[in-house]
PDB file of C-alpha atoms in Angstrom:
ATOM      1  CA  UNK A   1     -98.975   4.226  62.130  1.00 47.00           C
ATOM      2  CA  UNK A   2     -99.327   4.179  65.928  1.00 57.00           C
ATOM      3  CA  UNK A   3     -96.943   1.720  67.601  1.00 62.00           C
ATOM      4  CA  UNK A   4     -98.363  -0.957  69.887  1.00 77.00           C
ATOM      5  CA  UNK A   5     -98.039   0.029  73.544  1.00 87.00           C
ATOM      6  CA  UNK A   6     -95.399  -2.157  75.205  1.00 91.00           C
ATOM      7  CA  UNK A   7     -95.954  -0.989  78.778  1.00 96.00           C
ATOM      8  CA  UNK A   8     -98.613  -2.372  81.100  1.00 97.00           C
ATOM      9  CA  UNK A   9     -99.876   0.583  83.168  1.00 98.00           C
ATOM     10  CA  UNK A  10    -101.476  -0.059  86.559  1.00 98.00           C
ATOM     11  CA  UNK A  11    -102.989   2.852  88.493  1.00 98.00           C
ATOM     12  CA  UNK A  12    -104.117   2.639  92.113  1.00 98.00           C
ATOM     13  CA  UNK A  13    -106.124   5.375  93.796  1.00 96.00           C
ATOM     14  CA  UNK A  14    -105.414   5.656  97.506  1.00 95.00           C
ATOM     15  CA  UNK A  15    -102.655   5.849 100.100  1.00 95.00           C
ATOM     16  CA  UNK A  16     -99.367   4.557  98.708  1.00 97.00           C
ATOM     17  CA  UNK A  17     -98.116   3.033 101.972  1.00 96.00           C
ATOM     18  CA  UNK A  18    -101.141   0.793 102.303  1.00 97.00           C
ATOM     19  CA  UNK A  19    -101.232   0.333  98.541  1.00 98.00           C
ATOM     20  CA  UNK A  20     -97.669  -0.961  98.347  1.00 98.00           C
ATOM     21  CA  UNK A  21     -98.418  -3.388 101.173  1.00 97.00           C
ATOM     22  CA  UNK A  22    -101.580  -4.644  99.453  1.00 97.00           C
ATOM     23  CA  UNK A  23    -100.629  -4.730  95.789  1.00 97.00           C
ATOM     24  CA  UNK A  24     -96.849  -4.911  95.356  1.00 98.00           C
ATOM     25  CA  UNK A  25     -94.871  -8.118  96.064  1.00 98.00           C
ATOM     26  CA  UNK A  26     -91.577  -7.688  97.899  1.00 98.00           C
ATOM     27  CA  UNK A  27     -88.457  -7.390  95.706  1.00 98.00           C
ATOM     28  CA  UNK A  28     -90.483  -6.910  92.519  1.00 98.00           C
ATOM     29  CA  UNK A  29     -89.700  -3.310  91.466  1.00 98.00           C
ATOM     30  CA  UNK A  30     -86.671  -2.354  89.371  1.00 98.00           C
ATOM     31  CA  UNK A  31     -86.957   1.427  89.423  1.00 98.00           C
ATOM     32  CA  UNK A  32     -88.780   3.917  91.635  1.00 98.00           C
ATOM     33  CA  UNK A  33     -88.839   7.521  90.434  1.00 98.00           C
ATOM     34  CA  UNK A  34     -90.790   9.792  92.726  1.00 97.00           C
ATOM     35  CA  UNK A  35     -91.173  13.197  94.323  1.00 94.00           C
ATOM     36  CA  UNK A  36     -93.064  13.049  97.633  1.00 93.00           C
ATOM     37  CA  UNK A  37     -94.562  16.130  99.296  1.00 88.00           C
ATOM     38  CA  UNK A  38     -91.859  18.279 100.916  1.00 80.00           C
ATOM     39  CA  UNK A  39     -93.969  19.557 103.856  1.00 78.00           C
ATOM     40  CA  UNK A  40     -93.323  23.135 102.757  1.00 69.00           C
ATOM     41  CA  UNK A  41     -96.923  24.323 102.636  1.00 59.00           C
ATOM     42  CA  UNK A  42     -97.520  23.657  98.945  1.00 68.00           C
ATOM     43  CA  UNK A  43    -101.204  24.011  98.095  1.00 62.00           C
ATOM     44  CA  UNK A  44    -102.219  20.596  96.798  1.00 62.00           C
ATOM     45  CA  UNK A  45    -105.827  19.871  95.935  1.00 65.00           C
ATOM     46  CA  UNK A  46    -106.528  17.899  99.135  1.00 65.00           C
ATOM     47  CA  UNK A  47    -103.267  16.807 100.821  1.00 60.00           C
ATOM     48  CA  UNK A  48    -102.168  18.805 103.890  1.00 65.00           C
ATOM     49  CA  UNK A  49     -98.553  19.801 103.235  1.00 60.00           C
ATOM     50  CA  UNK A  50     -98.050  21.454 106.634  1.00 76.00           C
ATOM     51  CA  UNK A  51     -97.730  18.549 109.056  1.00 83.00           C
ATOM     52  CA  UNK A  52     -95.845  18.612 112.321  1.00 87.00           C
ATOM     53  CA  UNK A  53     -92.199  17.988 111.369  1.00 89.00           C
ATOM     54  CA  UNK A  54     -91.819  14.846 113.431  1.00 92.00           C
ATOM     55  CA  UNK A  55     -95.043  13.490 111.977  1.00 92.00           C
ATOM     56  CA  UNK A  56     -93.721  14.240 108.488  1.00 91.00           C
ATOM     57  CA  UNK A  57     -90.403  12.509 109.170  1.00 94.00           C
ATOM     58  CA  UNK A  58     -92.142   9.468 110.669  1.00 95.00           C
ATOM     59  CA  UNK A  59     -94.372   9.295 107.588  1.00 94.00           C
ATOM     60  CA  UNK A  60     -91.279   9.549 105.361  1.00 96.00           C
ATOM     61  CA  UNK A  61     -89.788   6.502 107.066  1.00 97.00           C
ATOM     62  CA  UNK A  62     -93.066   4.624 106.597  1.00 97.00           C
ATOM     63  CA  UNK A  63     -93.281   5.083 102.836  1.00 97.00           C
ATOM     64  CA  UNK A  64     -89.528   4.646 102.341  1.00 98.00           C
ATOM     65  CA  UNK A  65     -89.571   1.383 104.320  1.00 98.00           C
ATOM     66  CA  UNK A  66     -92.225   0.000 102.012  1.00 98.00           C
ATOM     67  CA  UNK A  67     -90.332   1.273  98.953  1.00 98.00           C
ATOM     68  CA  UNK A  68     -87.190  -0.489 100.155  1.00 98.00           C
ATOM     69  CA  UNK A  69     -89.072  -3.750 100.666  1.00 98.00           C
ATOM     70  CA  UNK A  70     -90.603  -3.628  97.197  1.00 98.00           C
ATOM     71  CA  UNK A  71     -87.358  -2.712  95.411  1.00 98.00           C
ATOM     72  CA  UNK A  72     -85.168  -5.469  94.000  1.00 98.00           C
ATOM     73  CA  UNK A  73     -81.674  -5.886  95.441  1.00 98.00           C
ATOM     74  CA  UNK A  74     -80.205  -4.265  92.301  1.00 97.00           C
ATOM     75  CA  UNK A  75     -83.000  -1.711  91.980  1.00 98.00           C
ATOM     76  CA  UNK A  76     -82.813   2.082  92.006  1.00 98.00           C
ATOM     77  CA  UNK A  77     -84.820   4.707  93.857  1.00 98.00           C
ATOM     78  CA  UNK A  78     -84.491   8.143  92.270  1.00 98.00           C
ATOM     79  CA  UNK A  79     -85.786  10.545  94.925  1.00 98.00           C
ATOM     80  CA  UNK A  80     -86.529  14.096  93.791  1.00 96.00           C
ATOM     81  CA  UNK A  81     -86.637  16.514  96.701  1.00 94.00           C
ATOM     82  CA  UNK A  82     -86.036  20.223  97.158  1.00 90.00           C
ATOM     83  CA  UNK A  83     -85.722  22.659 100.019  1.00 87.00           C
ATOM     84  CA  UNK A  84     -86.956  26.181 100.626  1.00 83.00           C
ATOM     85  CA  UNK A  85     -85.883  29.348 102.375  1.00 84.00           C
ATOM     86  CA  UNK A  86     -87.746  28.118 105.469  1.00 83.00           C
ATOM     87  CA  UNK A  87     -86.294  24.602 105.337  1.00 86.00           C
ATOM     88  CA  UNK A  88     -83.059  24.671 103.294  1.00 90.00           C
ATOM     89  CA  UNK A  89     -81.700  21.509 104.919  1.00 93.00           C
ATOM     90  CA  UNK A  90     -84.801  19.387 104.264  1.00 93.00           C
ATOM     91  CA  UNK A  91     -83.268  17.289 101.428  1.00 95.00           C
ATOM     92  CA  UNK A  92     -80.244  16.473 103.585  1.00 96.00           C
ATOM     93  CA  UNK A  93     -82.338  15.720 106.665  1.00 96.00           C
ATOM     94  CA  UNK A  94     -84.424  13.244 104.659  1.00 96.00           C
ATOM     95  CA  UNK A  95     -81.313  11.724 103.072  1.00 97.00           C
ATOM     96  CA  UNK A  96     -79.651  11.290 106.470  1.00 97.00           C
ATOM     97  CA  UNK A  97     -82.834   9.709 107.804  1.00 97.00           C
ATOM     98  CA  UNK A  98     -83.067   7.134 104.998  1.00 98.00           C
ATOM     99  CA  UNK A  99     -79.401   6.343 104.435  1.00 97.00           C
ATOM    100  CA  UNK A 100     -77.702   6.873 107.804  1.00 97.00           C
ATOM    101  CA  UNK A 101     -80.153   6.622 110.690  1.00 96.00           C
ATOM    102  CA  UNK A 102     -82.467   3.908 109.357  1.00 97.00           C
ATOM    103  CA  UNK A 103     -80.085   2.415 106.772  1.00 97.00           C
ATOM    104  CA  UNK A 104     -82.875   1.703 104.284  1.00 98.00           C
ATOM    105  CA  UNK A 105     -80.676   2.746 101.345  1.00 98.00           C
ATOM    106  CA  UNK A 106     -77.166   3.709 100.294  1.00 98.00           C
ATOM    107  CA  UNK A 107     -76.610   7.011  98.513  1.00 98.00           C
ATOM    108  CA  UNK A 108     -75.040   5.826  95.257  1.00 98.00           C
ATOM    109  CA  UNK A 109     -75.253   9.060  93.242  1.00 98.00           C
ATOM    110  CA  UNK A 110     -76.256  12.628  94.052  1.00 98.00           C
ATOM    111  CA  UNK A 111     -77.675  14.343  90.979  1.00 98.00           C
ATOM    112  CA  UNK A 112     -78.478  18.032  90.583  1.00 97.00           C
ATOM    113  CA  UNK A 113     -81.564  18.823  88.513  1.00 96.00           C
ATOM    114  CA  UNK A 114     -80.949  22.278  87.020  1.00 95.00           C
ATOM    115  CA  UNK A 115     -84.184  24.018  86.060  1.00 94.00           C
ATOM    116  CA  UNK A 116     -82.600  27.241  84.856  1.00 93.00           C
ATOM    117  CA  UNK A 117     -79.064  28.393  84.117  1.00 93.00           C
ATOM    118  CA  UNK A 118     -77.265  31.372  82.581  1.00 91.00           C
ATOM    119  CA  UNK A 119     -75.215  30.402  79.511  1.00 88.00           C
ATOM    120  CA  UNK A 120     -73.692  32.308  76.593  1.00 88.00           C
ATOM    121  CA  UNK A 121     -75.556  32.199  73.283  1.00 82.00           C
ATOM    122  CA  UNK A 122     -72.354  31.186  71.547  1.00 79.00           C
ATOM    123  CA  UNK A 123     -68.654  31.028  72.376  1.00 78.00           C
ATOM    124  CA  UNK A 124     -67.665  34.270  74.116  1.00 80.00           C
ATOM    125  CA  UNK A 125     -71.161  35.652  73.446  1.00 82.00           C
ATOM    126  CA  UNK A 126     -73.446  37.380  75.959  1.00 87.00           C
ATOM    127  CA  UNK A 127     -75.120  35.228  78.592  1.00 90.00           C
ATOM    128  CA  UNK A 128     -78.848  34.687  78.792  1.00 90.00           C
ATOM    129  CA  UNK A 129     -81.045  32.766  81.183  1.00 90.00           C
ATOM    130  CA  UNK A 130     -82.332  29.432  79.891  1.00 90.00           C
ATOM    131  CA  UNK A 131     -85.162  27.524  81.513  1.00 91.00           C
ATOM    132  CA  UNK A 132     -87.653  28.591  84.162  1.00 86.00           C
ATOM    133  CA  UNK A 133     -87.576  29.298  87.896  1.00 84.00           C
ATOM    134  CA  UNK A 134     -89.720  30.928  90.548  1.00 84.00           C
ATOM    135  CA  UNK A 135     -88.162  34.345  91.350  1.00 89.00           C
ATOM    136  CA  UNK A 136     -87.259  35.192  94.944  1.00 89.00           C
ATOM    137  CA  UNK A 137     -87.817  38.812  95.966  1.00 90.00           C
ATOM    138  CA  UNK A 138     -84.998  39.234  98.474  1.00 91.00           C
ATOM    139  CA  UNK A 139     -81.820  41.145  99.221  1.00 92.00           C
ATOM    140  CA  UNK A 140     -80.384  38.097 101.032  1.00 93.00           C
ATOM    141  CA  UNK A 141     -81.090  35.084  98.824  1.00 92.00           C
ATOM    142  CA  UNK A 142     -80.400  34.224  95.193  1.00 92.00           C
ATOM    143  CA  UNK A 143     -83.020  32.525  93.014  1.00 91.00           C
ATOM    144  CA  UNK A 144     -83.255  28.791  93.596  1.00 91.00           C
ATOM    145  CA  UNK A 145     -82.801  27.114  90.200  1.00 91.00           C
ATOM    146  CA  UNK A 146     -82.163  23.492  91.151  1.00 93.00           C
ATOM    147  CA  UNK A 147     -83.414  20.481  93.112  1.00 94.00           C
ATOM    148  CA  UNK A 148     -81.805  17.243  94.249  1.00 96.00           C
ATOM    149  CA  UNK A 149     -82.202  13.795  92.701  1.00 97.00           C
ATOM    150  CA  UNK A 150     -80.811  11.279  95.180  1.00 98.00           C
ATOM    151  CA  UNK A 151     -80.035   7.937  93.535  1.00 98.00           C
ATOM    152  CA  UNK A 152     -80.561   5.449  96.361  1.00 98.00           C
ATOM    153  CA  UNK A 153     -79.866   1.720  96.182  1.00 98.00           C
ATOM    154  CA  UNK A 154     -79.859  -1.154  98.659  1.00 98.00           C
ATOM    155  CA  UNK A 155     -76.169  -1.975  98.428  1.00 97.00           C
ATOM    156  CA  UNK A 156     -74.571   1.018  96.746  1.00 97.00           C
ATOM    157  CA  UNK A 157     -73.312  -1.219  93.922  1.00 97.00           C
ATOM    158  CA  UNK A 158     -76.146  -1.228  91.363  1.00 97.00           C
ATOM    159  CA  UNK A 159     -74.744  -1.254  87.810  1.00 97.00           C
ATOM    160  CA  UNK A 160     -75.977   1.522  85.527  1.00 97.00           C
ATOM    161  CA  UNK A 161     -76.142   2.123  81.787  1.00 95.00           C
ATOM    162  CA  UNK A 162     -74.244   5.413  81.934  1.00 94.00           C
ATOM    163  CA  UNK A 163     -74.102   5.991  78.192  1.00 93.00           C
ATOM    164  CA  UNK A 164     -77.858   5.534  77.779  1.00 95.00           C
ATOM    165  CA  UNK A 165     -78.077   9.257  78.562  1.00 95.00           C
ATOM    166  CA  UNK A 166     -74.563   9.998  77.334  1.00 92.00           C
ATOM    167  CA  UNK A 167     -73.497  13.105  75.430  1.00 92.00           C
ATOM    168  CA  UNK A 168     -71.176  13.331  72.378  1.00 90.00           C
ATOM    169  CA  UNK A 169     -67.587  14.462  72.786  1.00 85.00           C
ATOM    170  CA  UNK A 170     -67.047  18.102  71.849  1.00 83.00           C
ATOM    171  CA  UNK A 171     -63.460  17.267  70.866  1.00 80.00           C
ATOM    172  CA  UNK A 172     -63.754  14.178  68.646  1.00 83.00           C
ATOM    173  CA  UNK A 173     -60.029  13.487  68.943  1.00 74.00           C
ATOM    174  CA  UNK A 174     -60.729  12.292  72.485  1.00 75.00           C
ATOM    175  CA  UNK A 175     -62.564   9.258  71.081  1.00 75.00           C
ATOM    176  CA  UNK A 176     -59.350   7.694  69.833  1.00 76.00           C
ATOM    177  CA  UNK A 177     -57.072   9.258  72.443  1.00 78.00           C
ATOM    178  CA  UNK A 178     -58.699   7.629  75.476  1.00 73.00           C
ATOM    179  CA  UNK A 179     -59.011   3.864  75.755  1.00 70.00           C
ATOM    180  CA  UNK A 180     -62.094   4.004  77.973  1.00 76.00           C
ATOM    181  CA  UNK A 181     -64.186   5.407  75.103  1.00 74.00           C
ATOM    182  CA  UNK A 182     -64.126   2.082  73.247  1.00 76.00           C
ATOM    183  CA  UNK A 183     -64.347   4.116  70.054  1.00 77.00           C
ATOM    184  CA  UNK A 184     -67.792   5.367  71.025  1.00 83.00           C
ATOM    185  CA  UNK A 185     -68.727   9.036  70.593  1.00 82.00           C
ATOM    186  CA  UNK A 186     -70.626   9.154  73.886  1.00 89.00           C
ATOM    187  CA  UNK A 187     -69.456  10.019  77.354  1.00 88.00           C
ATOM    188  CA  UNK A 188     -71.172   9.924  80.734  1.00 90.00           C
ATOM    189  CA  UNK A 189     -73.445  12.927  81.241  1.00 94.00           C
ATOM    190  CA  UNK A 190     -72.362  13.303  84.859  1.00 96.00           C
ATOM    191  CA  UNK A 191     -74.492  14.339  87.819  1.00 97.00           C
ATOM    192  CA  UNK A 192     -75.672  17.783  86.647  1.00 97.00           C
ATOM    193  CA  UNK A 193     -78.778  17.595  84.451  1.00 97.00           C
ATOM    194  CA  UNK A 194     -80.219  20.710  82.827  1.00 96.00           C
ATOM    195  CA  UNK A 195     -83.864  19.820  82.207  1.00 94.00           C
ATOM    196  CA  UNK A 196     -86.139  22.866  81.971  1.00 92.00           C
ATOM    197  CA  UNK A 197     -89.898  22.796  82.240  1.00 84.00           C
ATOM    198  CA  UNK A 198     -91.788  23.211  78.993  1.00 78.00           C
ATOM    199  CA  UNK A 199     -93.274  26.662  78.504  1.00 62.00           C
ATOM    200  CA  UNK A 200     -96.959  26.719  79.463  1.00 49.00           C
ATOM    201  CA  UNK A 201     -99.694  29.155  78.482  1.00 49.00           C
ATOM    202  CA  UNK A 202    -102.258  28.580  81.235  1.00 50.00           C
ATOM    203  CA  UNK A 203    -101.148  26.826  84.413  1.00 48.00           C
ATOM    204  CA  UNK A 204    -104.637  25.581  85.323  1.00 50.00           C
ATOM    205  CA  UNK A 205    -104.876  23.710  82.018  1.00 53.00           C
ATOM    206  CA  UNK A 206    -101.269  22.829  81.202  1.00 52.00           C
ATOM    207  CA  UNK A 207     -99.979  21.981  84.690  1.00 54.00           C
ATOM    208  CA  UNK A 208    -102.924  21.522  87.110  1.00 56.00           C
ATOM    209  CA  UNK A 209    -100.644  20.432  89.955  1.00 52.00           C
ATOM    210  CA  UNK A 210     -98.380  22.661  92.062  1.00 48.00           C
ATOM    211  CA  UNK A 211     -95.309  20.377  92.139  1.00 53.00           C
ATOM    212  CA  UNK A 212     -94.503  18.350  89.025  1.00 72.00           C
ATOM    213  CA  UNK A 213     -91.341  17.213  87.304  1.00 83.00           C
ATOM    214  CA  UNK A 214     -90.816  17.014  83.512  1.00 92.00           C
ATOM    215  CA  UNK A 215     -91.205  13.704  81.645  1.00 95.00           C
ATOM    216  CA  UNK A 216     -87.582  14.051  80.503  1.00 95.00           C
ATOM    217  CA  UNK A 217     -86.312  13.928  84.081  1.00 96.00           C
ATOM    218  CA  UNK A 218     -87.985  10.562  84.648  1.00 97.00           C
ATOM    219  CA  UNK A 219     -86.779   9.291  81.263  1.00 97.00           C
ATOM    220  CA  UNK A 220     -83.185  10.096  82.244  1.00 97.00           C
ATOM    221  CA  UNK A 221     -83.576   8.097  85.462  1.00 98.00           C
ATOM    222  CA  UNK A 222     -85.161   5.092  83.746  1.00 98.00           C
ATOM    223  CA  UNK A 223     -82.580   5.004  80.951  1.00 97.00           C
ATOM    224  CA  UNK A 224     -79.680   5.443  83.375  1.00 97.00           C
ATOM    225  CA  UNK A 225     -80.784   2.440  85.433  1.00 97.00           C
ATOM    226  CA  UNK A 226     -80.977   0.329  82.268  1.00 93.00           C
ATOM    227  CA  UNK A 227     -82.817  -2.921  81.478  1.00 83.00           C
ATOM    228  CA  UNK A 228     -85.607  -0.763  80.087  1.00 76.00           C
ATOM    229  CA  UNK A 229     -87.449  -3.402  78.090  1.00 83.00           C
ATOM    230  CA  UNK A 230     -87.829  -5.702  81.090  1.00 92.00           C
ATOM    231  CA  UNK A 231     -88.018  -3.281  83.997  1.00 97.00           C
ATOM    232  CA  UNK A 232     -90.929  -2.569  86.342  1.00 98.00           C
ATOM    233  CA  UNK A 233     -91.175   1.103  87.303  1.00 98.00           C
ATOM    234  CA  UNK A 234     -93.171   2.603  90.175  1.00 98.00           C
ATOM    235  CA  UNK A 235     -94.107   6.080  91.386  1.00 98.00           C
ATOM    236  CA  UNK A 236     -95.806   6.069  94.823  1.00 97.00           C
ATOM    237  CA  UNK A 237     -96.710   9.784  94.453  1.00 96.00           C
ATOM    238  CA  UNK A 238     -97.986   9.925  90.889  1.00 96.00           C
ATOM    239  CA  UNK A 239     -99.515  13.410  90.870  1.00 94.00           C
ATOM    240  CA  UNK A 240    -100.744  14.094  87.342  1.00 94.00           C
ATOM    241  CA  UNK A 241     -98.777  11.255  85.822  1.00 96.00           C
ATOM    242  CA  UNK A 242     -95.465  12.424  84.386  1.00 95.00           C
ATOM    243  CA  UNK A 243     -93.682   9.263  85.530  1.00 97.00           C
ATOM    244  CA  UNK A 244     -96.291   7.149  83.759  1.00 97.00           C
ATOM    245  CA  UNK A 245     -95.905   9.040  80.468  1.00 97.00           C
ATOM    246  CA  UNK A 246     -92.104   8.751  80.680  1.00 97.00           C
ATOM    247  CA  UNK A 247     -92.253   5.022  81.435  1.00 97.00           C
ATOM    248  CA  UNK A 248     -94.453   4.433  78.395  1.00 97.00           C
ATOM    249  CA  UNK A 249     -92.063   6.471  76.220  1.00 95.00           C
ATOM    250  CA  UNK A 250     -89.148   4.342  77.462  1.00 96.00           C
ATOM    251  CA  UNK A 251     -91.027   1.119  76.691  1.00 95.00           C
ATOM    252  CA  UNK A 252     -90.630  -0.432  80.145  1.00 96.00           C
ATOM    253  CA  UNK A 253     -92.383  -3.719  80.868  1.00 96.00           C
ATOM    254  CA  UNK A 254     -94.731  -2.364  83.534  1.00 97.00           C
ATOM    255  CA  UNK A 255     -95.522   0.894  85.303  1.00 98.00           C
ATOM    256  CA  UNK A 256     -97.315   1.144  88.659  1.00 98.00           C
ATOM    257  CA  UNK A 257     -98.541   4.439  90.094  1.00 98.00           C
ATOM    258  CA  UNK A 258    -100.293   5.414  93.319  1.00 98.00           C
ATOM    259  CA  UNK A 259    -102.154   8.693  93.824  1.00 96.00           C
ATOM    260  CA  UNK A 260    -104.266   9.591  96.845  1.00 93.00           C
ATOM    261  CA  UNK A 261    -106.085  12.547  95.278  1.00 93.00           C
ATOM    262  CA  UNK A 262    -109.027  11.577  93.018  1.00 93.00           C
ATOM    263  CA  UNK A 263    -108.832  14.837  91.046  1.00 93.00           C
ATOM    264  CA  UNK A 264    -105.194  14.246  90.092  1.00 94.00           C
ATOM    265  CA  UNK A 265    -105.861  10.581  89.326  1.00 96.00           C
ATOM    266  CA  UNK A 266    -108.749  11.588  87.068  1.00 95.00           C
ATOM    267  CA  UNK A 267    -106.378  13.925  85.221  1.00 94.00           C
ATOM    268  CA  UNK A 268    -103.931  11.030  84.682  1.00 96.00           C
ATOM    269  CA  UNK A 269    -106.643   8.772  83.289  1.00 97.00           C
ATOM    270  CA  UNK A 270    -107.918  11.521  80.986  1.00 96.00           C
ATOM    271  CA  UNK A 271    -104.421  12.247  79.673  1.00 95.00           C
ATOM    272  CA  UNK A 272    -103.635   8.578  79.058  1.00 97.00           C
ATOM    273  CA  UNK A 273    -106.932   8.172  77.216  1.00 97.00           C
ATOM    274  CA  UNK A 274    -106.250  11.260  75.100  1.00 96.00           C
ATOM    275  CA  UNK A 275    -102.812   9.871  74.201  1.00 95.00           C
ATOM    276  CA  UNK A 276    -104.356   6.540  73.254  1.00 95.00           C
ATOM    277  CA  UNK A 277    -102.633   4.640  76.070  1.00 96.00           C
ATOM    278  CA  UNK A 278    -104.268   1.699  77.812  1.00 96.00           C
ATOM    279  CA  UNK A 279    -104.264   1.363  81.598  1.00 96.00           C
ATOM    280  CA  UNK A 280    -105.661  -0.819  84.373  1.00 96.00           C
ATOM    281  CA  UNK A 281    -107.297   0.841  87.378  1.00 95.00           C
ATOM    282  CA  UNK A 282    -107.396  -0.419  90.949  1.00 94.00           C
ATOM    283  CA  UNK A 283    -108.055   0.973  94.388  1.00 92.00           C
ATOM    284  CA  UNK A 284    -106.392   0.830  97.766  1.00 94.00           C
ATOM    285  CA  UNK A 285    -108.591  -0.411 100.613  1.00 90.00           C
ATOM    286  CA  UNK A 286    -110.020   2.453 102.702  1.00 84.00           C
ATOM    287  CA  UNK A 287    -108.107   3.201 105.876  1.00 67.00           C
TER     288      UNK A 287
END
């Protein structure tokens, strides 16, 4: 029997900066999980990802200022951002801009999203690559198998539910040996998360967007922040909707997503309908 959907889903087509100003009350959002364009020349359906760098940085401050205003004082912004061979310092430039120069946020946790890693099959066994990455054909650079997840908060003191994504102890004797366990067979996962993409057969059908993150990545962020049954989650750069699907899976109170591209938004609506999820559509006023 299909469970009743707990999450109210609101989708807004249009520019997220104007959309947040129009539709989102200040201090109303618990969790923002998002991955904005990186200005690295990614071929989106309509968005120009090759802006002048100063224009891109100014735009980053614009959307982040609105995100900060809409976030509650104890809220969390989980910002997924990666670099490239042409702009390896981009994540750190953006972080410095938001946390140091403009003081919109504090960096509370720096998380590494591992897309692929070499591990042994079993203890002392041969290693094999797990997960997926885009190979680099170079005699100077190694393959880039990770991206950053910056956990940004307003005061740097937001309490988290660390064991919501905890992992069992390998050595069970540690449960009784250490007082901080409280007798619980779960420990903090830490700041290195191995979350591979699911294998796809045809990119055009299975992942019709050039820069997505897995549902599981968003679920980790939502669960880590806590208060899942009563939280309001937002993604200003919804893409094809992975944050929405994760929010529904986590049973949050409300999810709000903005997407400027009508093709991607149509894909989100189609997927939600196919999954049997209800949603409410709105639009951002034309610029």
